[in-house]
PDB file of C-alpha atoms in Angstrom:
ATOM      1  CA  TRP A   1      13.860 -26.922 -75.900  1.00  0.00           C
ATOM      2  CA  VAL A   2      10.682 -25.696 -74.218  1.00  0.00           C
ATOM      3  CA  GLU A   3       8.902 -28.959 -75.008  1.00  0.00           C
ATOM      4  CA  GLU A   4      11.781 -30.936 -73.469  1.00  0.00           C
ATOM      5  CA  GLU A   5      11.835 -28.737 -70.367  1.00  0.00           C
ATOM      6  CA  ALA A   6       8.041 -28.889 -69.952  1.00  0.00           C
ATOM      7  CA  PRO A   7       7.926 -25.947 -67.521  1.00  0.00           C
ATOM      8  CA  ASP A   8       4.920 -25.212 -65.340  1.00  0.00           C
ATOM      9  CA  VAL A   9       5.353 -21.531 -66.199  1.00  0.00           C
ATOM     10  CA  LEU A  10       7.353 -19.994 -69.031  1.00  0.00           C
ATOM     11  CA  CYS A  11       8.247 -16.306 -68.825  1.00  0.00           C
ATOM     12  CA  LEU A  12       9.429 -14.486 -71.944  1.00  0.00           C
ATOM     13  CA  GLN A  13      10.883 -10.992 -72.243  1.00  0.00           C
ATOM     14  CA  GLU A  14      11.659  -8.571 -75.068  1.00  0.00           C
ATOM     15  CA  THR A  15       9.246 -10.428 -77.306  1.00  0.00           C
ATOM     16  CA  LYS A  16       8.942  -7.405 -79.656  1.00  0.00           C
ATOM     17  CA  CYS A  17       5.673  -8.919 -80.764  1.00  0.00           C
ATOM     18  CA  ALA A  18       2.093  -7.682 -80.784  1.00  0.00           C
ATOM     19  CA  VAL A  19      -0.429 -10.027 -79.211  1.00  0.00           C
ATOM     20  CA  SER A  20      -1.992 -10.632 -82.623  1.00  0.00           C
ATOM     21  CA  ALA A  21       1.382 -11.633 -84.092  1.00  0.00           C
ATOM     22  CA  VAL A  22       2.424 -14.344 -81.630  1.00  0.00           C
ATOM     23  CA  PRO A  23       3.678 -17.205 -83.840  1.00  0.00           C
ATOM     24  CA  ALA A  24       1.411 -20.200 -84.281  1.00  0.00           C
ATOM     25  CA  GLU A  25       4.065 -22.590 -83.007  1.00  0.00           C
ATOM     26  CA  VAL A  26       4.197 -20.667 -79.740  1.00  0.00           C
ATOM     27  CA  ARG A  27       0.431 -20.568 -79.438  1.00  0.00           C
ATOM     28  CA  ALA A  28       0.428 -24.342 -79.911  1.00  0.00           C
ATOM     29  CA  LEU A  29       3.151 -25.202 -77.380  1.00  0.00           C
ATOM     30  CA  PRO A  30       1.981 -28.415 -75.700  1.00  0.00           C
ATOM     31  CA  GLY A  31       1.388 -28.150 -71.976  1.00  0.00           C
ATOM     32  CA  LEU A  32       1.185 -24.342 -71.954  1.00  0.00           C
ATOM     33  CA  PRO A  33      -2.393 -23.547 -73.002  1.00  0.00           C
ATOM     34  CA  HIS A  34      -2.836 -20.483 -70.784  1.00  0.00           C
ATOM     35  CA  GLN A  35      -0.959 -17.639 -72.454  1.00  0.00           C
ATOM     36  CA  PHE A  36      -0.829 -13.967 -71.526  1.00  0.00           C
ATOM     37  CA  TRP A  37       0.942 -11.366 -73.632  1.00  0.00           C
ATOM     38  CA  SER A  38       1.661  -7.678 -73.292  1.00  0.00           C
ATOM     39  CA  SER A  39       3.180  -5.453 -75.966  1.00  0.00           C
ATOM     40  CA  ALA A  40       4.137  -1.820 -76.295  1.00  0.00           C
ATOM     41  CA  LYS A  41       1.277   0.468 -77.283  1.00  0.00           C
ATOM     42  CA  ASP A  42       1.779   2.031 -80.722  1.00  0.00           C
ATOM     43  CA  ARG A  43       5.409   0.858 -80.876  1.00  0.00           C
ATOM     44  CA  PRO A  44       5.653  -2.295 -83.012  1.00  0.00           C
ATOM     45  CA  GLY A  45       8.799  -4.319 -82.424  1.00  0.00           C
ATOM     46  CA  TYR A  46       9.544  -2.748 -79.029  1.00  0.00           C
ATOM     47  CA  SER A  47       9.697  -4.352 -75.589  1.00  0.00           C
ATOM     48  CA  GLY A  48       6.942  -6.878 -74.756  1.00  0.00           C
ATOM     49  CA  VAL A  49       6.587  -9.819 -72.365  1.00  0.00           C
ATOM     50  CA  GLY A  50       4.708 -13.085 -72.156  1.00  0.00           C
ATOM     51  CA  LEU A  51       3.701 -15.559 -69.479  1.00  0.00           C
ATOM     52  CA  LEU A  52       2.611 -19.079 -70.425  1.00  0.00           C
ATOM     53  CA  ALA A  53       1.253 -21.539 -67.863  1.00  0.00           C
ATOM     54  CA  LYS A  54       0.331 -25.191 -67.595  1.00  0.00           C
ATOM     55  CA  THR A  55      -2.531 -24.484 -65.195  1.00  0.00           C
ATOM     56  CA  GLU A  56      -4.856 -21.531 -65.344  1.00  0.00           C
ATOM     57  CA  PRO A  57      -3.896 -18.711 -62.957  1.00  0.00           C
ATOM     58  CA  LEU A  58      -6.378 -17.375 -60.453  1.00  0.00           C
ATOM     59  CA  ASN A  59      -5.861 -13.899 -61.872  1.00  0.00           C
ATOM     60  CA  VAL A  60      -3.622 -12.071 -64.343  1.00  0.00           C
ATOM     61  CA  THR A  61      -2.699  -8.385 -64.402  1.00  0.00           C
ATOM     62  CA  TYR A  62      -0.716  -6.253 -66.815  1.00  0.00           C
ATOM     63  CA  GLY A  63       1.705  -3.497 -65.887  1.00  0.00           C
ATOM     64  CA  ILE A  64       2.594  -2.024 -62.510  1.00  0.00           C
ATOM     65  CA  GLY A  65       0.017   0.734 -62.245  1.00  0.00           C
ATOM     66  CA  ASP A  66       2.381   3.408 -63.569  1.00  0.00           C
ATOM     67  CA  PRO A  67       1.231   5.155 -66.788  1.00  0.00           C
ATOM     68  CA  GLU A  68       4.763   6.216 -67.714  1.00  0.00           C
ATOM     69  CA  HIS A  69       5.909   2.625 -68.048  1.00  0.00           C
ATOM     70  CA  ASP A  70       2.819   0.508 -68.580  1.00  0.00           C
ATOM     71  CA  VAL A  71       2.462   1.634 -72.203  1.00  0.00           C
ATOM     72  CA  ASP A  72       5.671  -0.283 -72.966  1.00  0.00           C
ATOM     73  CA  GLY A  73       4.265  -3.714 -72.085  1.00  0.00           C
ATOM     74  CA  ARG A  74       6.956  -4.662 -69.589  1.00  0.00           C
ATOM     75  CA  VAL A  75       5.209  -6.688 -66.870  1.00  0.00           C
ATOM     76  CA  VAL A  76       2.688  -9.533 -66.690  1.00  0.00           C
ATOM     77  CA  THR A  77       1.727 -10.976 -63.281  1.00  0.00           C
ATOM     78  CA  ALA A  78      -0.073 -14.280 -62.735  1.00  0.00           C
ATOM     79  CA  GLU A  79      -1.532 -15.211 -59.378  1.00  0.00           C
ATOM     80  CA  PHE A  80      -1.441 -18.890 -58.429  1.00  0.00           C
ATOM     81  CA  PRO A  81      -2.673 -20.474 -55.180  1.00  0.00           C
ATOM     82  CA  SER A  82       0.697 -20.314 -53.422  1.00  0.00           C
ATOM     83  CA  LEU A  83       2.498 -17.395 -55.103  1.00  0.00           C
ATOM     84  CA  PHE A  84       2.571 -14.640 -57.695  1.00  0.00           C
ATOM     85  CA  VAL A  85       4.748 -15.151 -60.779  1.00  0.00           C
ATOM     86  CA  VAL A  86       5.922 -11.933 -62.441  1.00  0.00           C
ATOM     87  CA  SER A  87       7.442 -11.808 -65.923  1.00  0.00           C
ATOM     88  CA  ALA A  88       9.301  -8.521 -66.329  1.00  0.00           C
ATOM     89  CA  TYR A  89      11.490  -6.733 -68.854  1.00  0.00           C
ATOM     90  CA  VAL A  90      13.142  -3.812 -67.069  1.00  0.00           C
ATOM     91  CA  PRO A  91      14.061  -0.767 -69.210  1.00  0.00           C
ATOM     92  CA  ASN A  92      17.604  -0.359 -70.469  1.00  0.00           C
ATOM     93  CA  ALA A  93      19.325   2.875 -69.451  1.00  0.00           C
ATOM     94  CA  GLY A  94      20.377   3.309 -73.081  1.00  0.00           C
ATOM     95  CA  ARG A  95      23.538   4.179 -74.914  1.00  0.00           C
ATOM     96  CA  GLY A  96      25.176   7.116 -73.176  1.00  0.00           C
ATOM     97  CA  LEU A  97      22.747   6.595 -70.257  1.00  0.00           C
ATOM     98  CA  VAL A  98      20.197   8.778 -72.020  1.00  0.00           C
ATOM     99  CA  ARG A  99      17.364   6.823 -70.377  1.00  0.00           C
ATOM    100  CA  LEU A 100      18.901   6.383 -66.950  1.00  0.00           C
ATOM    101  CA  GLU A 101      16.418   8.670 -65.182  1.00  0.00           C
ATOM    102  CA  PRO A 102      13.310   6.908 -66.590  1.00  0.00           C
ATOM    103  CA  ARG A 103      14.960   3.610 -65.724  1.00  0.00           C
ATOM    104  CA  LEU A 104      15.436   4.698 -62.111  1.00  0.00           C
ATOM    105  CA  ARG A 105      11.824   5.855 -61.937  1.00  0.00           C
ATOM    106  CA  PHE A 106      10.776   2.417 -63.173  1.00  0.00           C
ATOM    107  CA  ASP A 107      12.917   0.734 -60.513  1.00  0.00           C
ATOM    108  CA  ALA A 108      11.225   2.712 -57.744  1.00  0.00           C
ATOM    109  CA  ALA A 109       7.707   2.112 -59.066  1.00  0.00           C
ATOM    110  CA  PHE A 110       8.413  -1.579 -59.695  1.00  0.00           C
ATOM    111  CA  LEU A 111       9.748  -2.096 -56.180  1.00  0.00           C
ATOM    112  CA  SER A 112       6.587  -0.538 -54.763  1.00  0.00           C
ATOM    113  CA  PHE A 113       4.506  -2.849 -56.954  1.00  0.00           C
ATOM    114  CA  LEU A 114       6.441  -5.957 -55.862  1.00  0.00           C
ATOM    115  CA  ARG A 115       6.167  -5.029 -52.203  1.00  0.00           C
ATOM    116  CA  GLY A 116       2.425  -4.697 -52.625  1.00  0.00           C
ATOM    117  CA  LEU A 117       2.230  -8.193 -54.104  1.00  0.00           C
ATOM    118  CA  ASP A 118       4.503  -9.579 -51.404  1.00  0.00           C
ATOM    119  CA  GLY A 119       2.146  -8.216 -48.777  1.00  0.00           C
ATOM    120  CA  ARG A 120      -0.524 -10.552 -50.133  1.00  0.00           C
ATOM    121  CA  LYS A 121       1.437 -13.736 -50.919  1.00  0.00           C
ATOM    122  CA  PRO A 122       5.013 -14.701 -51.919  1.00  0.00           C
ATOM    123  CA  VAL A 123       6.449 -13.553 -55.243  1.00  0.00           C
ATOM    124  CA  LEU A 124       8.652 -15.159 -57.884  1.00  0.00           C
ATOM    125  CA  LEU A 125      10.011 -12.498 -60.243  1.00  0.00           C
ATOM    126  CA  CYS A 126      11.481 -13.848 -63.494  1.00  0.00           C
ATOM    127  CA  GLY A 127      12.981 -11.622 -66.094  1.00  0.00           C
ATOM    128  CA  ASP A 128      15.560  -9.531 -67.825  1.00  0.00           C
ATOM    129  CA  LEU A 129      16.252  -6.990 -65.113  1.00  0.00           C
ATOM    130  CA  ASN A 130      18.944  -5.218 -67.154  1.00  0.00           C
ATOM    131  CA  VAL A 131      21.413  -4.965 -64.297  1.00  0.00           C
ATOM    132  CA  ALA A 132      24.537  -6.833 -63.289  1.00  0.00           C
ATOM    133  CA  HIS A 133      24.359  -6.471 -59.526  1.00  0.00           C
ATOM    134  CA  ALA A 134      27.931  -7.165 -58.454  1.00  0.00           C
ATOM    135  CA  GLU A 135      31.346  -7.240 -60.097  1.00  0.00           C
ATOM    136  CA  ILE A 136      31.139 -11.024 -60.232  1.00  0.00           C
ATOM    137  CA  ASP A 137      28.091 -10.658 -62.493  1.00  0.00           C
ATOM    138  CA  LEU A 138      29.931  -9.405 -65.579  1.00  0.00           C
ATOM    139  CA  CYS A 139      33.180 -10.189 -67.302  1.00  0.00           C
ATOM    140  CA  HIS A 140      34.797  -6.737 -67.309  1.00  0.00           C
ATOM    141  CA  PRO A 141      33.486  -4.689 -64.366  1.00  0.00           C
ATOM    142  CA  ALA A 142      36.272  -2.090 -64.341  1.00  0.00           C
ATOM    143  CA  ALA A 143      35.626  -1.122 -67.953  1.00  0.00           C
ATOM    144  CA  ASN A 144      31.861  -0.869 -67.517  1.00  0.00           C
ATOM    145  CA  ARG A 145      31.281   1.302 -64.467  1.00  0.00           C
ATOM    146  CA  ALA A 146      29.525   3.933 -66.583  1.00  0.00           C
ATOM    147  CA  SER A 147      27.806   1.432 -68.876  1.00  0.00           C
ATOM    148  CA  PRO A 148      24.040   0.856 -68.881  1.00  0.00           C
ATOM    149  CA  GLY A 149      23.285  -2.049 -66.566  1.00  0.00           C
ATOM    150  CA  PHE A 150      26.250  -1.467 -64.258  1.00  0.00           C
ATOM    151  CA  THR A 151      25.936   2.103 -63.050  1.00  0.00           C
ATOM    152  CA  PRO A 152      25.976   2.637 -59.280  1.00  0.00           C
ATOM    153  CA  GLN A 153      22.372   3.840 -59.425  1.00  0.00           C
ATOM    154  CA  GLU A 154      21.082   0.705 -61.145  1.00  0.00           C
ATOM    155  CA  ARG A 155      23.062  -1.577 -58.863  1.00  0.00           C
ATOM    156  CA  GLN A 156      21.718   0.288 -55.832  1.00  0.00           C
ATOM    157  CA  GLY A 157      18.208  -0.227 -57.176  1.00  0.00           C
ATOM    158  CA  PHE A 158      18.765  -3.983 -57.146  1.00  0.00           C
ATOM    159  CA  SER A 159      20.233  -3.761 -53.649  1.00  0.00           C
ATOM    160  CA  ARG A 160      17.065  -1.993 -52.503  1.00  0.00           C
ATOM    161  CA  LEU A 161      15.016  -4.862 -53.945  1.00  0.00           C
ATOM    162  CA  LEU A 162      17.035  -7.363 -51.907  1.00  0.00           C
ATOM    163  CA  ALA A 163      16.772  -5.208 -48.784  1.00  0.00           C
ATOM    164  CA  ALA A 164      12.981  -5.225 -49.180  1.00  0.00           C
ATOM    165  CA  GLY A 165      12.823  -8.950 -48.477  1.00  0.00           C
ATOM    166  CA  PHE A 166      13.671 -10.505 -51.838  1.00  0.00           C
ATOM    167  CA  VAL A 167      16.454 -12.945 -52.762  1.00  0.00           C
ATOM    168  CA  ASP A 168      18.522 -13.416 -55.919  1.00  0.00           C
ATOM    169  CA  SER A 169      18.033 -17.183 -56.090  1.00  0.00           C
ATOM    170  CA  PHE A 170      21.057 -18.028 -58.242  1.00  0.00           C
ATOM    171  CA  ARG A 171      23.499 -16.000 -56.166  1.00  0.00           C
ATOM    172  CA  HIS A 172      21.954 -17.350 -52.950  1.00  0.00           C
ATOM    173  CA  LEU A 173      22.710 -20.893 -54.084  1.00  0.00           C
ATOM    174  CA  TYR A 174      25.993 -20.188 -55.857  1.00  0.00           C
ATOM    175  CA  PRO A 175      27.586 -17.192 -54.113  1.00  0.00           C
ATOM    176  CA  GLU A 176      31.062 -17.731 -55.578  1.00  0.00           C
ATOM    177  CA  ALA A 177      30.150 -18.876 -59.098  1.00  0.00           C
ATOM    178  CA  ARG A 178      32.144 -16.947 -61.696  1.00  0.00           C
ATOM    179  CA  GLY A 179      31.585 -16.786 -65.422  1.00  0.00           C
ATOM    180  CA  ALA A 180      27.855 -17.323 -64.802  1.00  0.00           C
ATOM    181  CA  PHE A 181      26.382 -15.028 -67.432  1.00  0.00           C
ATOM    182  CA  THR A 182      23.046 -14.861 -69.256  1.00  0.00           C
ATOM    183  CA  PHE A 183      23.758 -12.247 -71.948  1.00  0.00           C
ATOM    184  CA  TRP A 184      26.488 -11.896 -74.547  1.00  0.00           C
ATOM    185  CA  THR A 185      26.681  -9.299 -77.302  1.00  0.00           C
ATOM    186  CA  TYR A 186      26.643 -10.676 -80.819  1.00  0.00           C
ATOM    187  CA  LEU A 187      29.903  -8.797 -81.468  1.00  0.00           C
ATOM    188  CA  GLY A 188      33.388 -10.269 -81.252  1.00  0.00           C
ATOM    189  CA  ALA A 189      32.406 -13.884 -80.588  1.00  0.00           C
ATOM    190  CA  ALA A 190      31.544 -12.798 -77.043  1.00  0.00           C
ATOM    191  CA  ARG A 191      29.448 -15.869 -76.289  1.00  0.00           C
ATOM    192  CA  GLN A 192      32.122 -18.292 -77.446  1.00  0.00           C
ATOM    193  CA  ARG A 193      34.621 -16.468 -75.238  1.00  0.00           C
ATOM    194  CA  ASN A 194      32.068 -16.094 -72.416  1.00  0.00           C
ATOM    195  CA  VAL A 195      32.500 -12.326 -72.283  1.00  0.00           C
ATOM    196  CA  GLY A 196      29.080 -11.721 -70.792  1.00  0.00           C
ATOM    197  CA  TRP A 197      26.773 -10.239 -68.203  1.00  0.00           C
ATOM    198  CA  ARG A 198      24.274 -11.789 -65.788  1.00  0.00           C
ATOM    199  CA  LEU A 199      21.163  -9.720 -66.497  1.00  0.00           C
ATOM    200  CA  ASP A 200      18.429 -12.355 -66.096  1.00  0.00           C
ATOM    201  CA  TYR A 201      17.179 -13.380 -62.668  1.00  0.00           C
ATOM    202  CA  ALA A 202      14.764 -15.464 -60.668  1.00  0.00           C
ATOM    203  CA  VAL A 203      14.145 -13.301 -57.606  1.00  0.00           C
ATOM    204  CA  LEU A 204      11.878 -14.592 -54.872  1.00  0.00           C
ATOM    205  CA  SER A 205      10.337 -13.540 -51.603  1.00  0.00           C
ATOM    206  CA  ARG A 206      12.638 -14.527 -48.763  1.00  0.00           C
ATOM    207  CA  ARG A 207       9.965 -16.713 -47.207  1.00  0.00           C
ATOM    208  CA  LEU A 208      10.035 -18.885 -50.347  1.00  0.00           C
ATOM    209  CA  LEU A 209      13.645 -19.932 -49.744  1.00  0.00           C
ATOM    210  CA  GLY A 210      12.505 -23.158 -48.102  1.00  0.00           C
ATOM    211  CA  ALA A 211      10.810 -24.084 -51.375  1.00  0.00           C
ATOM    212  CA  LEU A 212      13.802 -23.230 -53.581  1.00  0.00           C
ATOM    213  CA  CYS A 213      15.347 -26.377 -55.057  1.00  0.00           C
ATOM    214  CA  ASP A 214      17.675 -24.888 -57.664  1.00  0.00           C
ATOM    215  CA  CYS A 215      18.281 -22.076 -60.126  1.00  0.00           C
ATOM    216  CA  LYS A 216      20.195 -22.927 -63.281  1.00  0.00           C
ATOM    217  CA  ILE A 217      21.665 -20.759 -66.034  1.00  0.00           C
ATOM    218  CA  ARG A 218      21.134 -22.649 -69.285  1.00  0.00           C
ATOM    219  CA  SER A 219      24.053 -21.145 -71.185  1.00  0.00           C
ATOM    220  CA  ALA A 220      24.195 -23.910 -73.815  1.00  0.00           C
ATOM    221  CA  VAL A 221      20.702 -23.108 -75.120  1.00  0.00           C
ATOM    222  CA  PRO A 222      20.986 -21.102 -78.373  1.00  0.00           C
ATOM    223  CA  GLY A 223      18.537 -18.815 -80.128  1.00  0.00           C
ATOM    224  CA  SER A 224      19.122 -15.404 -78.562  1.00  0.00           C
ATOM    225  CA  ASP A 225      21.784 -13.074 -77.208  1.00  0.00           C
ATOM    226  CA  HIS A 226      20.345 -14.078 -73.811  1.00  0.00           C
ATOM    227  CA  CYS A 227      20.064 -17.634 -72.527  1.00  0.00           C
ATOM    228  CA  PRO A 228      17.207 -19.077 -70.450  1.00  0.00           C
ATOM    229  CA  ILE A 229      17.378 -19.563 -66.717  1.00  0.00           C
ATOM    230  CA  THR A 230      15.392 -22.174 -64.832  1.00  0.00           C
ATOM    231  CA  ALA A 231      14.006 -21.793 -61.317  1.00  0.00           C
ATOM    232  CA  LEU A 232      12.881 -24.965 -59.550  1.00  0.00           C
ATOM    233  CA  LEU A 233      10.546 -24.532 -56.579  1.00  0.00           C
ATOM    234  CA  ALA A 234       8.603 -27.094 -54.564  1.00  0.00           C
ATOM    235  CA  VAL A 235       5.289 -25.267 -54.077  1.00  0.00           C
TER     236      VAL A 235
END
């Protein structure tokens, strides 16, 4: 699928893979020779992100400058001439919301990091942000108000991101689209029944809206409990 899509940049989240263990077939993906990986320190099989690019970035950084979260390998940022591309895997609040407070601390630190980037040049944030922002973004909102990914605190965190000058590209283009989900549990044939959540986003600096051509949810692509999304920008 990646070879057919031939993206300029491919962002991967929850890779659960040490840099040394990236599969050979991924290393050899044609058209994506510049590869940058981050994994959790001393926690094999946990978290992890990757960013693969057709052209070499001007600069690449890892993490958000926050020791509490950077050990988990959650963010890779590549600087290109016209924008920053950020691949991010936001923490899950956990069963019973046992990790809600660390998640909220991440949200605040991550927003500060993104604003700092945005002060230099526009930003395209791609990733599993582990939040369904509005009721339209999950199948059963009433039953999930205390579930990780749909608590008021997490939703407010996403609202603060938008208020800081960023745009949810899919919802900007398709404000009324229902059933547009990117994650389905493996239980109960949820994907076949489209009982899902929209947790994966392409968020961009508002001043990039003129360059936004489309944002597509590729729900027919198999291989994970999440599906890919595609952001198309003319930059």
